[in-house]
């Protein structure tokens, strides 16, 4: 059932390589068992309003050159401006891959509209523009799947689970049907965790840091979203100037959670942040 589970899980998320296949193959063992089984087709799935099968995550997005609140500043330019505001050096690979074909032109357009300086620094006007167009940054972070599209994918996701359960039960294979039921129950549990995380993120963004932490701390090691939780906790502690707590939570992630991902995954985010948190912690303690 491996490929089927992979397909089901990817329906919700942004991995277009699986999510846009209307009839994903099942593995050979299942196909031999029952060659007439076919996963329902989901050719109507969309990403940011575009047919999912027209979106190539390895190339420029079809909406990258759409206009924003300033007509000659594109969505791609907006992502470039966001990178400038974060002092990205070098520029992230996704910028050229998905958003901007000509960096020099994008630079000139941002400069000409007074959004950046000739030294690639964001201006006050640029900061205000970014705030007004922040929805594009949020969509970038979620893989451009809008809330309504995500809801549609969730419905299809569980509809396919139910289809598979019914199929295997009607075929007399109750063992496989029960395995799928367990998978469905686990995914429903993870969905509840995600809703809690999203609520905590909204608390954080509205300045309700303690409320956010109270939701995240108890579940930080209970979900497959641990990276997302630890990132938000680190942000919350930095906002609260609780640098010692930030150091502890990052070290906890690196020691307890990071090894589960293997290799150097996520260290490029957490190690620089840990270094800075320790610097801020020392400065804070020296003032006391």
C-alpha positions as a Python dict, from the first residue, in 0.01 Angstrom:
ca = {
    (1, 'X'): (0, 0, 0),
    (2, 'X'): (303, 229, 10),
    (3, 'X'): (235, 423, -308),
    (4, 'X'): (-134, 460, -225),
    (5, 'X'): (-54, 606, 118),
    (6, 'X'): (200, 839, -41),
    (7, 'X'): (-59, 961, -288),
    (8, 'X'): (-320, 1014, -18),
    (9, 'X'): (-90, 1214, 207),
    (10, 'X'): (41, 1431, -75),
    (11, 'X'): (-314, 1535, -177),
    (12, 'X'): (-320, 1776, 119),
    (13, 'X'): (25, 1919, 84),
    (14, 'X'): (217, 2098, -190),
    (15, 'X'): (420, 1819, -349),
    (16, 'X'): (284, 1862, -697),
    (17, 'X'): (476, 1563, -832),
    (18, 'X'): (229, 1330, -659),
    (19, 'X'): (-71, 1552, -591),
    (20, 'X'): (-145, 1619, -957),
    (21, 'X'): (-143, 1259, -1080),
    (22, 'X'): (-502, 1180, -1164),
    (23, 'X'): (-448, 803, -1163),
    (24, 'X'): (-140, 717, -954),
    (25, 'X'): (-9, 366, -997),
    (26, 'X'): (-51, 117, -718),
    (27, 'X'): (236, -115, -636),
    (28, 'X'): (270, -441, -825),
    (29, 'X'): (160, -661, -536),
    (30, 'X'): (-172, -479, -501),
    (31, 'X'): (-226, -464, -876),
    (32, 'X'): (-183, -840, -904),
    (33, 'X'): (-420, -890, -613),
    (34, 'X'): (-699, -695, -772),
    (35, 'X'): (-617, -548, -1114),
    (36, 'X'): (-947, -363, -1144),
    (37, 'X'): (-884, -131, -848),
    (38, 'X'): (-852, 232, -963),
    (39, 'X'): (-800, 535, -741),
    (40, 'X'): (-1065, 805, -807),
    (41, 'X'): (-943, 1074, -1046),
    (42, 'X'): (-883, 1424, -907),
    (43, 'X'): (-810, 1614, -1224),
    (44, 'X'): (-997, 1918, -1085),
    (45, 'X'): (-732, 1992, -819),
    (46, 'X'): (-595, 2345, -845),
    (47, 'X'): (-299, 2539, -706),
    (48, 'X'): (-369, 2911, -660),
    (49, 'X'): (-655, 2877, -909),
    (50, 'X'): (-441, 2714, -1180),
    (51, 'X'): (-492, 2350, -1286),
    (52, 'X'): (-250, 2154, -1070),
    (53, 'X'): (-106, 1966, -1366),
    (54, 'X'): (0, 2298, -1524),
    (55, 'X'): (215, 2398, -1226),
    (56, 'X'): (577, 2287, -1240),
    (57, 'X'): (754, 2339, -908),
    (58, 'X'): (1088, 2318, -1087),
    (59, 'X'): (1018, 2620, -1308),
    (60, 'X'): (871, 2971, -1294),
    (61, 'X'): (519, 2967, -1149),
    (62, 'X'): (245, 3076, -1394),
    (63, 'X'): (139, 3350, -1150),
    (64, 'X'): (491, 3484, -1080),
    (65, 'X'): (449, 3770, -1328),
    (66, 'X'): (104, 3874, -1210),
    (67, 'X'): (76, 4234, -1091),
    (68, 'X'): (43, 4339, -728),
    (69, 'X'): (-81, 4663, -569),
    (70, 'X'): (181, 4842, -784),
    (71, 'X'): (107, 4746, -1148),
    (72, 'X'): (467, 4700, -1264),
    (73, 'X'): (576, 4514, -950),
    (74, 'X'): (505, 4143, -987),
    (75, 'X'): (446, 3868, -734),
    (76, 'X'): (796, 3747, -819),
    (77, 'X'): (935, 4094, -745),
    (78, 'X'): (752, 4086, -411),
    (79, 'X'): (926, 3760, -315),
    (80, 'X'): (1257, 3921, -417),
    (81, 'X'): (1179, 4222, -197),
    (82, 'X'): (1102, 3988, 92),
    (83, 'X'): (1445, 3829, 46),
    (84, 'X'): (1602, 4178, 48),
    (85, 'X'): (1419, 4260, 371),
    (86, 'X'): (1570, 3947, 529),
    (87, 'X'): (1922, 4028, 401),
    (88, 'X'): (1941, 3697, 213),
    (89, 'X'): (2294, 3646, 85),
    (90, 'X'): (2314, 3459, -140),
    (91, 'X'): (1962, 3481, -275),
    (92, 'X'): (1770, 3155, -221),
    (93, 'X'): (1759, 2914, -514),
    (94, 'X'): (1377, 2911, -520),
    (95, 'X'): (1376, 3280, -618),
    (96, 'X'): (1532, 3217, -959),
    (97, 'X'): (1366, 2878, -999),
    (98, 'X'): (1007, 2982, -925),
    (99, 'X'): (970, 3360, -926),
    (100, 'X'): (1222, 3576, -1113),
    (101, 'X'): (1374, 3501, -1453),
    (102, 'X'): (1574, 3825, -1469),
    (103, 'X'): (1714, 3937, -1132),
    (104, 'X'): (1857, 4259, -1275),
    (105, 'X'): (1520, 4363, -1419),
    (106, 'X'): (1350, 4282, -1089),
    (107, 'X'): (1609, 4490, -906),
    (108, 'X'): (1553, 4785, -1141),
    (109, 'X'): (1174, 4763, -1105),
    (110, 'X'): (1198, 4763, -724),
    (111, 'X'): (1452, 5046, -732),
    (112, 'X'): (1247, 5250, -979),
    (113, 'X'): (943, 5227, -754),
    (114, 'X'): (1141, 5336, -448),
    (115, 'X'): (1105, 5002, -271),
    (116, 'X'): (1478, 4938, -233),
    (117, 'X'): (1798, 5143, -242),
    (118, 'X'): (2079, 5105, -494),
    (119, 'X'): (2263, 4909, -223),
    (120, 'X'): (1988, 4649, -208),
    (121, 'X'): (1832, 4766, 118),
    (122, 'X'): (1458, 4788, 170),
    (123, 'X'): (1311, 5137, 212),
    (124, 'X'): (1024, 5251, 432),
    (125, 'X'): (804, 5250, 124),
    (126, 'X'): (923, 4896, 51),
    (127, 'X'): (836, 4782, 404),
    (128, 'X'): (488, 4933, 371),
    (129, 'X'): (443, 4766, 31),
    (130, 'X'): (553, 4432, 173),
    (131, 'X'): (303, 4465, 458),
    (132, 'X'): (23, 4544, 213),
    (133, 'X'): (112, 4244, -5),
    (134, 'X'): (201, 3997, 269),
    (135, 'X'): (-59, 3750, 144),
    (136, 'X'): (187, 3647, -130),
    (137, 'X'): (453, 3563, 128),
    (138, 'X'): (204, 3353, 324),
    (139, 'X'): (97, 3172, 6),
    (140, 'X'): (461, 3107, -81),
    (141, 'X'): (505, 2945, 261),
    (142, 'X'): (203, 2717, 207),
    (143, 'X'): (297, 2609, -144),
    (144, 'X'): (35, 2841, -299),
    (145, 'X'): (-251, 2615, -197),
    (146, 'X'): (-524, 2853, -84),
    (147, 'X'): (-740, 2777, 223),
    (148, 'X'): (-1035, 2674, 3),
    (149, 'X'): (-811, 2454, -210),
    (150, 'X'): (-667, 2295, 102),
    (151, 'X'): (-1017, 2222, 231),
    (152, 'X'): (-1104, 2061, -103),
    (153, 'X'): (-791, 1845, -86),
    (154, 'X'): (-869, 1734, 268),
    (155, 'X'): (-1217, 1623, 161),
    (156, 'X'): (-1079, 1430, -135),
    (157, 'X'): (-807, 1285, 86),
    (158, 'X'): (-1053, 1122, 324),
    (159, 'X'): (-1296, 1034, 47),
    (160, 'X'): (-1018, 827, -110),
    (161, 'X'): (-945, 660, 223),
    (162, 'X'): (-1312, 559, 249),
    (163, 'X'): (-1306, 434, -108),
    (164, 'X'): (-1007, 210, -34),
    (165, 'X'): (-1158, 77, 289),
    (166, 'X'): (-1482, -13, 110),
    (167, 'X'): (-1290, -167, -179),
    (168, 'X'): (-1074, -399, 32),
    (169, 'X'): (-1364, -499, 257),
    (170, 'X'): (-1582, -585, -42),
    (171, 'X'): (-1288, -786, -178),
    (172, 'X'): (-1278, -984, 146),
    (173, 'X'): (-941, -845, 258),
    (174, 'X'): (-1037, -713, 602),
    (175, 'X'): (-674, -704, 715),
    (176, 'X'): (-581, -445, 453),
    (177, 'X'): (-905, -253, 520),
    (178, 'X'): (-818, -235, 890),
    (179, 'X'): (-464, -116, 811),
    (180, 'X'): (-612, 168, 608),
    (181, 'X'): (-853, 251, 892),
    (182, 'X'): (-554, 287, 1124),
    (183, 'X'): (-380, 511, 873),
    (184, 'X'): (-693, 724, 845),
    (185, 'X'): (-724, 753, 1224),
    (186, 'X'): (-358, 859, 1253),
    (187, 'X'): (-400, 1122, 981),
    (188, 'X'): (-713, 1258, 1150),
    (189, 'X'): (-512, 1290, 1471),
    (190, 'X'): (-231, 1471, 1288),
    (191, 'X'): (-486, 1705, 1128),
    (192, 'X'): (-604, 1805, 1476),
    (193, 'X'): (-243, 1879, 1571),
    (194, 'X'): (-207, 2097, 1260),
    (195, 'X'): (-519, 2295, 1354),
    (196, 'X'): (-368, 2353, 1699),
    (197, 'X'): (-40, 2467, 1545),
    (198, 'X'): (-219, 2706, 1309),
    (199, 'X'): (-412, 2853, 1602),
    (200, 'X'): (-86, 2893, 1796),
    (201, 'X'): (74, 3068, 1499),
    (202, 'X'): (-214, 3315, 1482),
    (203, 'X'): (-178, 3382, 1856),
    (204, 'X'): (193, 3446, 1803),
    (205, 'X'): (139, 3685, 1513),
    (206, 'X'): (-118, 3883, 1714),
    (207, 'X'): (119, 3918, 2010),
    (208, 'X'): (-41, 3653, 2233),
    (209, 'X'): (285, 3474, 2298),
    (210, 'X'): (196, 3292, 2620),
    (211, 'X'): (-124, 3156, 2463),
    (212, 'X'): (77, 3036, 2165),
    (213, 'X'): (338, 2865, 2381),
    (214, 'X'): (72, 2697, 2596),
    (215, 'X'): (-66, 2526, 2284),
    (216, 'X'): (270, 2427, 2134),
    (217, 'X'): (478, 2308, 2427),
    (218, 'X'): (261, 2006, 2521),
    (219, 'X'): (254, 1871, 2163),
    (220, 'X'): (604, 1956, 2041),
    (221, 'X'): (716, 1591, 2034),
    (222, 'X'): (380, 1433, 1951),
    (223, 'X'): (341, 1523, 1584),
    (224, 'X'): (514, 1495, 1250),
    (225, 'X'): (522, 1877, 1250),
    (226, 'X'): (797, 1913, 1512),
    (227, 'X'): (1011, 2145, 1296),
    (228, 'X'): (723, 2386, 1253),
    (229, 'X'): (652, 2383, 1628),
    (230, 'X'): (1013, 2436, 1734),
    (231, 'X'): (1056, 2720, 1484),
    (232, 'X'): (751, 2897, 1625),
    (233, 'X'): (862, 2843, 1986),
    (234, 'X'): (1205, 2989, 1904),
    (235, 'X'): (1038, 3290, 1740),
    (236, 'X'): (808, 3334, 2040),
    (237, 'X'): (1095, 3332, 2289),
    (238, 'X'): (1292, 3580, 2076),
    (239, 'X'): (991, 3812, 2062),
    (240, 'X'): (960, 3790, 2440),
    (241, 'X'): (1336, 3846, 2486),
    (242, 'X'): (1351, 3514, 2670),
    (243, 'X'): (1684, 3425, 2515),
    (244, 'X'): (1773, 3150, 2764),
    (245, 'X'): (1445, 2974, 2682),
    (246, 'X'): (1515, 3015, 2310),
    (247, 'X'): (1859, 2856, 2353),
    (248, 'X'): (1709, 2564, 2545),
    (249, 'X'): (1431, 2497, 2295),
    (250, 'X'): (1669, 2506, 1997),
    (251, 'X'): (1917, 2277, 2171),
    (252, 'X'): (1630, 2042, 2252),
    (253, 'X'): (1536, 2026, 1884),
    (254, 'X'): (1894, 1970, 1769),
    (255, 'X'): (1959, 1699, 2028),
    (256, 'X'): (1625, 1517, 2032),
    (257, 'X'): (1442, 1584, 1706),
    (258, 'X'): (1694, 1666, 1433),
    (259, 'X'): (1852, 1317, 1428),
    (260, 'X'): (1514, 1178, 1321),
    (261, 'X'): (1542, 1374, 996),
    (262, 'X'): (1893, 1250, 922),
    (263, 'X'): (2201, 1421, 783),
    (264, 'X'): (2214, 1797, 830),
    (265, 'X'): (1842, 1860, 778),
    (266, 'X'): (1723, 2185, 938),
    (267, 'X'): (2063, 2265, 1091),
    (268, 'X'): (2111, 2549, 843),
    (269, 'X'): (1812, 2718, 1011),
    (270, 'X'): (1858, 2627, 1376),
    (271, 'X'): (2236, 2652, 1418),
    (272, 'X'): (2266, 3020, 1310),
    (273, 'X'): (1961, 3101, 1519),
    (274, 'X'): (2116, 2925, 1819),
    (275, 'X'): (2437, 3122, 1777),
    (276, 'X'): (2247, 3451, 1770),
    (277, 'X'): (2028, 3350, 2067),
    (278, 'X'): (2340, 3279, 2273),
    (279, 'X'): (2485, 3619, 2179),
    (280, 'X'): (2164, 3791, 2288),
    (281, 'X'): (2155, 3583, 2606),
    (282, 'X'): (2510, 3695, 2698),
    (283, 'X'): (2428, 4061, 2630),
    (284, 'X'): (2112, 4036, 2837),
    (285, 'X'): (2293, 3879, 3131),
    (286, 'X'): (2576, 4135, 3117),
    (287, 'X'): (2325, 4419, 3167),
    (288, 'X'): (2193, 4270, 3490),
}
